[in-house]
Amino acid sequence: MTSNPLKLTTLLPLLTLSLVLAACAHPDPPASPLPNDTVAVHGDDTLPGSTHGHAHDVQLVQPGVPEAFQVTQARLSPERLIIPQGDRLSAQSLPTNLQPNKVALKVLVLSSGPSDFGIGAAKAMLSQAGVPFEVLDATSTPLTPETLIASDGTGKYQGVILTDSALTFQSSPGFYSSALDTNEWATLFEYEKAFKVRQLALYGAPTTAPEDYGLRLVYGTEFATGNLNVTAAGRAAFKDLTGSAIPLRYAYTYTAQLEAVPGVMTQPLLTDDAGHVVAATSTVDGRERLILTSAQNPYLLHTQVLGYGLVQWLTRGVHLGEHRRFLQVDIDDWFLNGDEFDPATGGLRAQSFRLSASDALSARDQQRALDGAYNVVNNFRYAIMFNGGGANAASLKTCTPELYGSLIKDALSSVSRCMAYDFDWVNHTRDHQRMDVMDLPTSTTAIAGNFSIGTQLGLQMSRKSLVTGEHSGLGYMDPTDDGTRNDDGFSQPKQDLGLGRSNPNLITAATNSAVRYLASNRSVASQWDASCPTCGIPHPFNASLLLVPRYPNSIHYHVTTPEEATASYNKLYAPGGAAAYWDHAFDYAELLDVDSTQGVGHLFEGTAWPTYMHQTNLRQYAPGKSVATDWVKAVVDKYARYSTLPLNTLRWDDLGAYVQRHTLEEKAKATNAYTAVWNRATNAVILSRSGGSVPVTLTGAAGGSMYGAYEAKQLTLGSTVNVLVKPK
């Protein structure tokens, strides 16, 4: 390879269509298309209230792909890409004390400035894997040997991500410049060669500048909608993929063909339906590179599917942190009567709905069938958020209540006692009252009283966990609420007043009841950590109480059948709806398809956040079927089509403990609380910490627990330890 990149070349513009994707920094689903993402949808008139003082909002979940994703496919004219000439003839000399076998476990992301459309995808895939990284804006910060190499000669980075292969930005109308000059490119390449550091280009139109990948553009075959087909080499590189074709939508894609170049070895990983190359690894002069020719965005399915494998390839499967995936589904309001939507009127039926004994037994059987139907599903079970005020603990324990006559005071209570170990039972307060403004004795009764009822029923409860009604008490509330209407229906308008407006009585009652994990609303900005999307939030009133966010979906709280689910959805999103979005009314299959696409995106994110639905959604509308399980199956069907990584389901107490440890670990990495250096000569990672102990997870560690094709070991680090690793 030459160290003198071309000063000027021609190529299709990297940004013209791709800049459309810059507008795709839309709110993370499930954001609402409306100013407030949670509203009470009451049609033309206020809907009647529910029994047990229980009413709900309808979560407005972003229904599909924003218009910004509608990428046009106009043919583009060639433009000019300028690689600025550096002030030297070659790369800056690397230090004489070089230790090329030692690299820090951190990734460098090179960005082309504030308008860089690829930075979101780079940050997302690294954050989801827990990989520490630094971003260098190459338009404002020079790239020098000191940037890349520590004073002791150790490499600062184990991998390099280019947001696009030439770090392109529009320097003047019609012209595109690289953010690195010829010397900086040469310095980067010399570092990668000396330290055997892999380079990942998240997007590019491969030509010969700033380097040659052994690929040439096939003009006139660009596309924004198609399939990415995984080659045999692709299955070896992306060890988590099933090999099924990956649908690509709304992302401009260049296509290429192999070109014989002396010294360059190129291996296609992904191809389009015509066999053109859209991703490949390429080696030259001892350097390993991977280039994608499709634009990436963290909200698009192809980026979500590929992200895990790209990070593992870049790091050789050795990095701080881990990426795991979870299938957590909560069912709220068990034992209560709930509203039921009437498709004929668009309002509520006069009769409320409560699960029958046969509905409940079917829910158990449905989760068992789902768990057995997929290799990727591990011990799936619903988490049942129960309100004991609607139960009767004196009802006989049995799964056949029809046989016992007057001994059955309440059939749902009887079969719930029988299924005490079949679900994860979680405290949802005794009566589902709103807790935004509630005194301490009432708050205590709501929480501790429900634990007492669960004990009387013999339920195997997650005793450290709590979900309040409407996620109330955490500052997302009607600011005029004075606490006199806690039994009323849903109070609107709600505003995000921040966790500082949480009800201190709720926090005190929860901690006094030994609660440590409190569900929050992932749709509310103050109730999740945007700086660490996989972290929980220690409550500011009491750091021993950790908020665990939950996602809503588009299976509304008051629907019990496919007809009701579809009619309620269309009332919002079909033409003429309250939040009209689609150009036609959906049928049930379309509803499941669209919403499961959002749901599967949450799985690929690697967050442990549950999706919550309601007891109404578990009605057995046909033998062995409910809209809740239909939704879960639709999500898992999509997931299992592409990925082999296991989906874990944890009991809420275990989930909270996992999130708590993970949060401490991520915060320790963010503050550089310890160092991690990989000595490739000994295949050991040296972890060093002075001070108090911090949790550490090391993927690639020998003797760790297996997840997919990689091992990960959890450690508590308080000094210096050497950990053997097994790179892939």
XYZ file of C-alpha atoms in Angstrom:
728
model
C 0.000 0.000 0.000
C 1.228 3.490 -0.766
C 1.244 6.144 1.938
C 0.438 8.880 -0.585
C -3.342 8.929 -0.998
C -4.757 10.598 -4.089
C -5.338 14.321 -3.732
C -8.352 14.341 -6.015
C -10.681 11.732 -7.360
C -14.273 11.419 -8.581
C -17.039 9.400 -6.993
C -20.748 9.500 -6.347
C -21.392 12.007 -3.591
C -21.434 10.352 -0.240
C -23.750 12.877 1.284
C -26.385 14.069 -1.164
C -28.952 11.423 -0.345
C -27.334 10.320 2.837
C -27.845 13.727 4.368
C -31.514 12.859 4.323
C -30.623 10.424 7.042
C -29.249 13.224 9.172
C -32.856 14.178 9.705
C -33.396 10.717 11.131
C -32.243 11.766 14.556
C -35.888 11.480 15.501
C -36.831 10.688 19.090
C -36.016 7.163 20.050
C -39.079 4.955 19.639
C -41.501 4.791 21.298
C -41.615 8.554 20.967
C -44.883 10.144 19.997
C -45.487 12.157 16.859
C -47.296 14.611 19.118
C -45.744 17.112 21.562
C -46.601 14.900 24.541
C -45.955 11.214 24.035
C -48.561 10.092 26.555
C -52.088 11.442 26.223
C -55.538 10.419 27.286
C -57.418 9.445 24.155
C -61.087 9.938 24.898
C -62.540 10.336 21.426
C -65.039 13.163 21.230
C -66.169 12.816 24.809
C -64.696 11.712 28.080
C -64.794 7.956 28.431
C -66.467 6.531 31.521
C -64.142 5.687 34.392
C -62.994 2.200 35.308
C -63.782 0.110 38.321
C -61.327 0.075 41.231
C -60.561 3.714 40.405
C -58.489 2.390 37.541
C -58.051 4.178 34.258
C -55.173 4.376 31.831
C -53.693 6.515 29.158
C -53.246 5.234 25.630
C -49.559 5.442 24.869
C -48.922 7.098 21.521
C -46.126 4.964 20.150
C -44.357 6.218 17.036
C -46.211 4.002 14.560
C -43.671 3.577 11.797
C -40.796 5.048 9.860
C -40.713 8.854 9.892
C -41.065 10.673 6.606
C -37.407 11.670 6.876
C -36.565 8.051 6.087
C -38.315 8.198 2.713
C -35.077 8.258 0.739
C -35.484 9.145 -2.917
C -33.636 7.087 -5.476
C -32.742 9.787 -7.985
C -29.672 9.081 -10.080
C -26.744 11.190 -8.860
C -24.105 12.900 -10.919
C -20.422 12.363 -10.092
C -18.875 14.883 -7.704
C -15.315 15.622 -6.677
C -13.788 14.445 -3.411
C -10.752 16.377 -2.224
C -8.160 14.775 0.048
C -6.308 17.830 1.370
C -2.544 17.682 0.926
C -0.673 17.578 4.202
C 2.396 19.674 4.903
C 4.674 16.639 4.948
C 5.507 13.981 2.412
C 4.696 11.013 4.632
C 3.203 9.961 7.947
C 4.635 11.417 11.109
C 7.180 9.064 12.616
C 5.874 6.769 15.311
C 7.629 6.910 18.717
C 10.794 4.893 19.214
C 9.439 3.339 22.445
C 6.592 1.677 20.584
C 4.956 -1.310 22.334
C 2.984 -2.685 19.369
C 1.663 -5.700 21.303
C -0.164 -3.529 23.831
C -3.421 -1.669 23.189
C -5.957 -0.128 25.526
C -9.457 -1.610 25.399
C -11.061 1.438 23.836
C -12.269 2.331 20.343
C -11.587 5.539 18.415
C -14.492 6.925 16.376
C -13.386 9.362 13.693
C -16.103 11.848 12.738
C -16.477 14.298 9.861
C -17.927 17.056 11.986
C -21.244 18.276 13.424
C -23.278 17.184 10.380
C -21.872 13.647 10.409
C -24.837 11.357 9.784
C -22.974 8.192 10.784
C -22.003 9.140 14.315
C -25.291 7.970 15.830
C -24.882 4.432 14.531
C -21.269 4.254 15.756
C -22.162 5.433 19.242
C -25.200 3.163 19.470
C -23.480 -0.096 18.559
C -20.543 0.580 20.890
C -22.775 1.691 23.770
C -24.990 -1.369 23.357
C -21.923 -3.590 23.735
C -20.528 -1.587 26.644
C -17.355 -0.769 24.675
C -15.607 2.439 25.835
C -14.929 4.860 23.007
C -13.762 8.358 22.226
C -14.952 10.529 19.348
C -12.501 12.713 17.449
C -13.978 15.409 15.215
C -11.437 15.328 12.421
C -12.633 18.674 11.045
C -11.443 20.487 14.166
C -8.875 18.261 15.895
C -5.638 17.117 14.204
C -4.845 13.410 14.133
C -1.254 12.925 15.301
C 0.817 10.045 16.683
C 0.190 11.486 20.157
C -3.531 11.108 19.520
C -3.074 7.393 18.938
C -0.136 6.352 21.131
C 0.381 6.849 24.869
C 3.621 8.234 26.278
C 4.769 4.725 27.268
C 4.376 3.504 23.688
C 1.091 1.657 24.267
C -1.645 2.007 21.665
C -4.586 4.029 22.948
C -7.171 2.225 20.825
C -7.905 -1.377 19.957
C -10.047 -0.452 16.961
C -10.948 2.466 14.708
C -14.379 3.335 13.299
C -14.731 5.691 10.358
C -18.255 7.054 10.138
C -17.684 6.924 6.396
C -14.711 5.598 4.497
C -13.405 9.040 3.453
C -14.685 11.093 6.430
C -16.469 13.278 3.915
C -18.059 16.678 4.471
C -19.256 19.314 2.051
C -16.455 21.860 1.971
C -18.116 24.085 -0.662
C -21.208 23.756 -2.858
C -20.771 20.691 -5.057
C -17.422 19.705 -3.551
C -16.653 17.239 -0.789
C -13.488 17.140 1.266
C -12.019 14.536 3.544
C -11.722 15.653 7.146
C -8.203 14.130 7.255
C -5.372 15.296 5.030
C -2.925 12.974 3.316
C -0.509 12.967 6.262
C -3.219 12.219 8.796
C -4.518 9.320 6.719
C -0.992 7.971 6.434
C -0.447 8.348 10.194
C -3.662 6.474 10.907
C -2.719 3.659 8.524
C 0.746 3.357 10.042
C -0.769 3.087 13.524
C -3.207 0.403 12.418
C -0.392 -1.536 10.756
C 2.015 -1.284 13.707
C -0.544 -2.200 16.370
C -2.598 -4.632 14.241
C -5.696 -2.535 14.856
C -8.755 -3.223 12.736
C -10.641 -0.460 10.928
C -14.403 -0.368 10.302
C -15.904 2.030 7.759
C -19.632 2.265 8.469
C -20.414 3.703 5.041
C -18.600 4.403 1.822
C -18.562 4.459 -1.955
C -15.401 2.427 -2.460
C -12.996 3.855 -4.994
C -9.263 4.434 -4.577
C -9.305 7.366 -2.173
C -8.242 7.659 0.524
C -7.357 3.972 0.090
C -8.210 1.046 -2.159
C -10.452 -1.725 -0.812
C -10.244 -3.812 -3.977
C -13.793 -2.773 -4.882
C -15.200 -0.648 -7.693
C -18.598 1.007 -7.891
C -21.170 -0.442 -10.245
C -22.799 2.722 -11.516
C -26.554 2.760 -11.972
C -27.297 -0.050 -9.510
C -27.613 2.028 -6.339
C -30.676 1.292 -4.217
C -32.430 2.302 -1.000
C -34.735 -0.714 -0.724
C -33.543 -4.274 -1.163
C -31.921 -7.176 0.640
C -28.502 -7.826 2.139
C -27.537 -11.443 1.553
C -24.976 -12.999 3.872
C -22.100 -14.865 2.210
C -20.255 -17.805 3.763
C -17.510 -15.394 4.793
C -20.188 -13.115 6.232
C -21.539 -15.911 8.423
C -18.012 -16.509 9.709
C -17.514 -12.816 10.479
C -20.983 -12.214 11.938
C -21.186 -15.230 14.192
C -24.615 -14.336 15.555
C -26.470 -14.252 12.226
C -28.689 -17.030 10.921
C -27.714 -16.339 7.315
C -31.189 -15.163 6.283
C -31.370 -12.194 3.927
C -31.556 -8.917 5.851
C -34.086 -6.402 4.539
C -32.671 -2.960 3.863
C -35.089 -0.041 3.787
C -34.662 3.729 3.649
C -30.856 3.652 3.409
C -28.961 4.670 0.292
C -26.686 1.859 -0.848
C -23.827 1.837 -3.315
C -22.992 -1.454 -4.979
C -19.562 -2.680 -5.974
C -17.702 -5.460 -7.717
C -14.334 -6.972 -6.940
C -11.258 -5.428 -8.562
C -7.891 -7.184 -8.602
C -5.411 -4.864 -6.876
C -1.818 -5.930 -6.129
C -1.352 -6.552 -2.411
C -5.064 -6.268 -1.603
C -7.186 -9.269 -0.604
C -10.940 -8.628 -0.497
C -13.668 -10.933 0.788
C -17.355 -10.085 0.256
C -19.504 -10.412 3.387
C -22.843 -9.111 2.108
C -24.251 -8.886 -1.405
C -27.424 -7.498 -2.945
C -29.921 -9.650 -4.824
C -27.948 -9.175 -8.044
C -24.724 -10.403 -6.431
C -23.073 -6.993 -6.139
C -20.899 -6.442 -3.061
C -22.347 -4.235 -0.304
C -19.967 -5.171 2.532
C -16.500 -6.699 2.518
C -13.350 -7.232 4.519
C -10.120 -6.224 2.882
C -6.496 -6.633 3.895
C -3.494 -4.661 2.685
C 0.009 -4.251 4.060
C -0.905 -6.112 7.251
C -4.011 -3.974 7.896
C -7.532 -5.397 8.241
C -10.488 -3.306 7.108
C -14.237 -3.769 6.827
C -16.398 -1.490 4.694
C -20.186 -1.207 4.383
C -21.657 0.552 1.358
C -25.100 1.134 2.892
C -25.885 4.127 5.064
C -26.331 3.200 8.735
C -28.810 4.510 11.279
C -29.451 3.037 14.736
C -33.228 2.949 14.139
C -33.017 0.902 10.933
C -33.283 -2.878 11.048
C -30.169 -3.675 9.011
C -28.003 -1.561 11.336
C -29.579 -3.191 14.378
C -29.012 -6.689 12.985
C -25.396 -6.053 11.981
C -24.268 -3.929 14.946
C -23.333 -6.720 17.341
C -21.262 -8.620 14.774
C -19.508 -5.457 13.591
C -18.351 -4.663 17.132
C -17.168 -8.227 17.715
C -15.227 -8.195 14.433
C -13.660 -4.810 15.213
C -12.532 -5.844 18.712
C -11.701 -9.475 17.806
C -14.221 -10.450 20.456
C -12.146 -8.956 23.295
C -13.547 -5.830 24.907
C -14.835 -4.307 28.109
C -18.544 -4.732 28.700
C -20.939 -7.183 27.149
C -23.966 -7.200 24.879
C -26.876 -9.339 26.024
C -30.471 -9.412 24.869
C -33.639 -9.777 26.877
C -37.263 -10.752 26.342
C -39.062 -9.088 29.234
C -42.836 -8.662 28.998
C -44.931 -7.279 31.853
C -48.698 -7.705 32.223
C -50.195 -4.958 34.383
C -53.419 -4.885 36.439
C -53.958 -8.585 37.235
C -57.049 -9.054 39.474
C -58.606 -5.715 38.423
C -61.522 -4.931 36.151
C -60.443 -2.868 33.180
C -61.920 -0.780 30.397
C -62.796 -2.540 27.150
C -62.800 -0.736 23.804
C -65.909 -0.933 21.639
C -65.028 -0.863 17.909
C -68.616 -0.054 17.003
C -68.748 3.202 18.976
C -65.089 4.118 19.330
C -65.664 4.425 23.070
C -65.792 1.976 25.952
C -68.206 -0.862 26.495
C -70.595 -0.464 29.400
C -69.288 -3.701 30.937
C -65.679 -3.728 32.112
C -63.390 -6.682 31.491
C -61.586 -8.953 33.941
C -59.610 -12.079 33.116
C -61.461 -15.334 33.596
C -59.869 -18.410 35.116
C -59.628 -19.998 31.657
C -57.964 -16.841 30.265
C -55.369 -17.001 33.033
C -54.666 -20.705 32.548
C -54.347 -20.159 28.814
C -51.811 -17.368 29.423
C -49.652 -19.860 31.310
C -49.948 -22.379 28.470
C -49.238 -19.726 25.835
C -45.992 -18.691 27.489
C -44.928 -22.329 27.761
C -45.660 -22.918 24.082
C -43.775 -19.782 23.081
C -40.789 -20.767 25.207
C -40.647 -24.164 23.533
C -41.132 -22.915 19.985
C -37.890 -20.912 19.594
C -34.290 -21.924 20.148
C -33.404 -18.313 21.003
C -35.943 -18.067 23.847
C -34.703 -19.040 27.308
C -37.197 -19.631 30.137
C -39.703 -17.056 28.953
C -42.384 -16.137 31.423
C -44.683 -13.185 31.790
C -44.131 -10.859 34.730
C -47.551 -10.352 36.296
C -48.007 -6.937 37.892
C -50.826 -7.667 40.352
C -53.228 -5.474 42.293
C -54.258 -7.535 45.283
C -57.229 -5.318 46.096
C -59.079 -7.147 43.356
C -58.251 -10.632 44.690
C -59.864 -12.914 47.258
C -57.242 -14.739 49.302
C -59.925 -16.989 50.835
C -60.694 -18.625 47.491
C -59.541 -22.239 47.279
C -56.232 -22.903 45.574
C -56.940 -24.936 42.436
C -56.458 -24.970 38.684
C -59.890 -26.590 38.213
C -62.250 -24.182 40.000
C -65.296 -25.545 38.204
C -65.064 -28.675 40.389
C -65.349 -26.989 43.785
C -68.559 -25.002 43.829
C -68.987 -22.616 46.787
C -65.373 -23.046 47.901
C -64.438 -20.853 44.945
C -64.930 -17.281 46.099
C -63.148 -15.929 43.015
C -62.025 -18.216 40.199
C -59.184 -15.915 39.064
C -57.799 -15.828 42.612
C -58.023 -19.631 42.822
C -56.119 -20.324 39.616
C -53.605 -17.553 40.421
C -52.803 -19.341 43.677
C -52.447 -22.555 41.660
C -50.031 -20.808 39.250
C -48.013 -19.151 42.010
C -44.726 -20.374 40.498
C -45.622 -20.117 36.819
C -45.222 -16.346 36.553
C -43.028 -13.689 38.076
C -45.453 -11.870 40.383
C -44.639 -8.192 40.940
C -46.230 -5.606 43.233
C -48.393 -3.126 41.270
C -49.879 -1.578 44.462
C -53.021 -2.822 46.156
C -55.643 -0.735 44.335
C -53.830 1.030 41.455
C -54.401 4.485 42.921
C -52.440 7.384 41.500
C -49.488 8.158 43.783
C -48.354 11.572 42.501
C -49.768 13.297 45.605
C -50.411 10.763 48.350
C -49.680 10.798 52.068
C -47.235 8.394 53.683
C -49.771 6.107 55.455
C -51.790 5.620 52.260
C -48.629 5.067 50.224
C -47.438 2.499 52.743
C -50.758 0.652 52.643
C -50.716 0.653 48.830
C -47.287 -1.003 48.739
C -46.924 -3.046 51.923
C -50.587 -4.038 51.838
C -50.168 -5.536 48.392
C -47.118 -7.505 49.500
C -49.248 -8.847 52.349
C -52.005 -9.956 49.961
C -49.458 -11.603 47.667
C -48.113 -13.518 50.670
C -51.610 -14.655 51.627
C -52.143 -15.866 48.059
C -48.829 -17.773 48.188
C -47.435 -16.013 45.119
C -43.742 -16.272 44.330
C -43.106 -12.548 44.269
C -40.199 -10.381 43.235
C -40.211 -8.715 46.642
C -37.689 -5.972 45.829
C -39.640 -4.625 42.844
C -42.557 -2.227 42.431
C -44.622 -0.801 39.573
C -46.897 2.076 40.552
C -50.196 2.675 38.795
C -49.592 4.792 35.649
C -45.921 4.951 36.734
C -47.244 7.633 39.089
C -45.274 9.330 41.825
C -42.220 10.069 39.681
C -42.927 13.617 38.550
C -44.781 12.905 35.305
C -48.101 14.293 36.415
C -50.855 16.848 36.246
C -49.201 19.833 37.939
C -52.559 20.893 39.427
C -53.133 17.521 41.146
C -53.732 18.143 44.841
C -54.122 14.498 45.856
C -57.893 14.582 46.226
C -58.512 12.633 43.018
C -56.250 9.609 43.394
C -59.191 7.277 42.755
C -60.379 9.142 39.671
C -59.736 8.176 36.071
C -56.627 9.246 34.225
C -55.669 12.832 35.072
C -54.642 15.004 32.147
C -52.721 16.942 31.040
C -49.565 15.374 32.405
C -46.227 17.131 32.215
C -42.699 15.901 32.765
C -41.828 17.876 35.875
C -38.715 15.793 36.506
C -37.773 13.325 39.210
C -37.402 16.257 41.600
C -41.207 16.402 41.680
C -41.474 12.769 42.743
C -43.687 12.087 45.720
C -41.302 11.753 48.708
C -43.944 9.693 50.506
C -43.855 7.115 47.714
C -40.070 6.923 47.904
C -40.143 6.546 51.689
C -42.920 3.944 51.640
C -41.141 1.963 48.926
C -37.770 1.909 50.697
C -39.415 1.093 54.027
C -41.045 -1.880 52.297
C -37.602 -3.097 51.101
C -38.290 -2.099 47.489
C -35.081 -1.532 45.556
C -36.233 -1.529 41.916
C -38.975 0.820 40.758
C -40.417 0.779 37.228
C -40.291 4.044 35.278
C -41.663 5.145 31.918
C -39.167 4.938 29.044
C -41.368 7.407 27.121
C -40.730 10.171 29.662
C -37.425 12.006 29.229
C -36.612 12.372 32.922
C -37.218 8.675 33.637
C -34.338 7.201 31.635
C -30.693 8.131 31.193
C -30.028 9.462 27.685
C -26.291 9.614 28.446
C -26.282 5.883 29.194
C -29.268 4.263 27.427
C -28.622 0.842 28.986
C -28.374 2.215 32.544
C -30.966 2.533 35.255
C -31.341 5.739 37.286
C -30.680 5.902 41.032
C -33.523 8.003 42.408
C -32.284 11.447 43.500
C -34.211 11.215 46.806
C -32.696 7.839 47.707
C -29.909 6.345 45.608
C -30.670 2.862 46.938
C -33.858 2.914 44.827
C -33.094 2.223 41.156
C -35.464 3.199 38.356
C -35.823 0.539 35.642
C -37.509 1.945 32.493
C -40.307 0.120 30.649
C -41.484 0.458 27.039
C -45.107 0.781 25.964
C -46.325 -0.691 22.688
C -49.326 -0.197 20.407
C -51.459 -2.936 21.961
C -53.625 -0.531 23.910
C -54.609 -1.068 27.523
C -58.334 -1.532 26.744
C -58.270 -4.081 23.898
C -59.041 -7.780 24.291
C -59.349 -9.067 20.694
C -57.691 -8.470 17.308
C -60.752 -6.502 16.193
C -60.542 -4.199 19.199
C -56.770 -3.804 18.916
C -56.989 -2.849 15.243
C -59.936 -0.482 15.663
C -58.250 1.325 18.568
C -54.994 1.653 16.618
C -56.778 2.978 13.544
C -58.703 5.460 15.665
C -55.338 7.055 16.342
C -53.222 6.511 13.235
C -55.538 5.874 10.247
C -56.688 8.796 8.075
C -58.857 11.057 10.184
C -57.447 9.662 13.425
C -56.352 11.642 16.453
C -52.700 11.273 15.416
C -53.214 10.375 11.749
C -50.083 8.884 10.235
C -50.819 6.098 7.736
C -52.521 6.453 4.375
C -54.978 3.638 5.097
C -56.576 1.762 7.960
C -54.564 -1.255 9.097
C -55.678 -4.814 9.473
C -54.439 -6.890 12.418
C -51.497 -8.414 10.535
C -50.264 -4.956 9.524
C -50.576 -3.681 13.094
C -48.535 -6.597 14.420
C -45.954 -6.217 11.662
C -45.378 -2.508 12.248
C -45.330 -2.615 16.024
C -43.228 -5.776 16.232
C -40.603 -4.014 14.101
C -40.266 -1.469 16.895
C -40.324 -4.232 19.466
C -37.574 -6.213 17.796
C -35.479 -3.055 17.611
C -35.606 -2.895 21.392
C -34.319 -6.478 21.566
C -31.381 -5.682 19.305
C -30.507 -2.660 21.462
C -29.412 -4.954 24.255
C -31.337 -3.035 26.908
C -33.007 -5.057 29.640
C -36.144 -2.889 29.606
C -39.470 -4.711 29.698
C -42.375 -3.943 27.404
C -45.596 -3.592 29.349
C -49.119 -4.608 28.389
C -52.285 -5.200 30.413
C -54.498 -7.975 31.706
C -57.116 -7.157 29.065
C -54.576 -8.111 26.380
C -54.413 -11.687 27.726
C -58.048 -12.524 26.991
C -58.175 -15.882 25.194
C -59.986 -14.664 22.084
C -59.472 -18.042 20.388
C -58.090 -21.335 21.737
C -54.502 -20.709 22.844
C -54.453 -17.139 21.505
C -54.336 -13.648 22.988
C -53.309 -10.322 21.509
C -50.470 -10.084 24.072
C -48.955 -13.394 22.996
C -49.616 -12.589 19.334
C -47.440 -9.500 19.782
C -44.667 -11.383 21.578
C -44.649 -14.062 18.869
C -44.477 -11.439 16.117
C -41.454 -9.845 17.797
C -39.649 -13.147 18.372
C -40.457 -14.353 14.841
C -38.659 -11.325 13.414
C -35.761 -11.659 15.815
C -35.207 -15.392 15.283
C -35.199 -14.865 11.518
C -31.883 -13.018 11.761
C -30.142 -13.704 15.078
C -29.058 -16.740 17.060
C -28.225 -14.827 20.255
C -30.323 -16.052 23.204
C -33.119 -13.902 24.581
C -32.993 -14.028 28.362
C -35.974 -13.516 30.659
C -35.175 -12.584 34.259
C -37.434 -12.303 37.271
C -37.839 -8.637 38.161
C -35.652 -8.883 41.266
C -32.892 -10.470 39.185
C -33.466 -7.947 36.414
C -33.084 -5.106 38.881
C -29.861 -6.586 40.263
C -28.508 -6.984 36.718
C -29.369 -3.386 35.818
C -27.890 -2.116 39.077
C -24.550 -3.845 38.486
C -24.528 -2.845 34.827
C -25.209 0.779 35.736
C -22.342 0.871 38.228
C -20.074 -0.696 35.632
C -20.992 1.753 32.874
C -20.571 4.742 35.155
C -17.141 3.460 36.251
C -16.034 3.212 32.625
C -17.385 6.674 31.865
C -15.226 8.178 34.627
C -12.117 6.151 33.652
C -12.162 4.536 37.073
C -9.733 1.844 35.891
C -7.499 1.004 32.948
C -7.534 -2.036 30.699
C -4.627 -2.913 28.412
C -4.500 -5.954 26.172
C -1.053 -7.532 25.824
C -1.355 -9.553 22.640
C 2.000 -11.229 23.216
C 0.630 -12.969 26.324
C -3.069 -12.822 25.396
C -3.825 -11.250 28.736
C -5.722 -8.095 29.658
C -4.225 -6.101 32.516
C -6.979 -4.446 34.558
C -5.726 -1.817 37.015
C -7.644 0.066 39.676
C -6.548 2.017 42.734
C -9.267 2.821 45.215
C -12.602 1.219 45.952
C -13.870 -1.834 44.127
C -15.826 -1.510 40.875
C -17.632 -4.144 38.801
C -16.044 -5.092 35.471
C -17.213 -7.361 32.679
C -14.665 -8.555 30.120
C -15.923 -10.147 26.920
C -13.489 -12.656 25.459
C -12.156 -13.713 28.860
C -11.182 -17.356 29.152
C -13.366 -19.246 31.570
C -16.245 -16.790 31.387
C -19.884 -17.659 30.778
C -20.831 -18.276 27.160
C -23.234 -16.001 25.335
C -23.468 -16.824 21.666
C -19.953 -17.489 20.371
C -18.179 -15.415 23.022
C -17.342 -15.787 26.698
C -17.697 -12.969 29.219
C -16.385 -12.861 32.774
C -17.635 -10.677 35.601
C -15.045 -9.348 38.044
C -14.879 -7.049 41.034
C -11.787 -4.944 40.550
C -9.973 -3.199 43.388
C -6.311 -3.552 42.416
C -4.519 -5.056 39.406
C -5.356 -8.396 37.825
C -4.340 -10.198 34.649
C -7.120 -11.985 32.768
C -6.417 -14.423 29.953
C -8.460 -13.792 26.820
C -9.298 -15.765 23.697
C -9.521 -13.478 20.648
C -11.487 -14.612 17.607
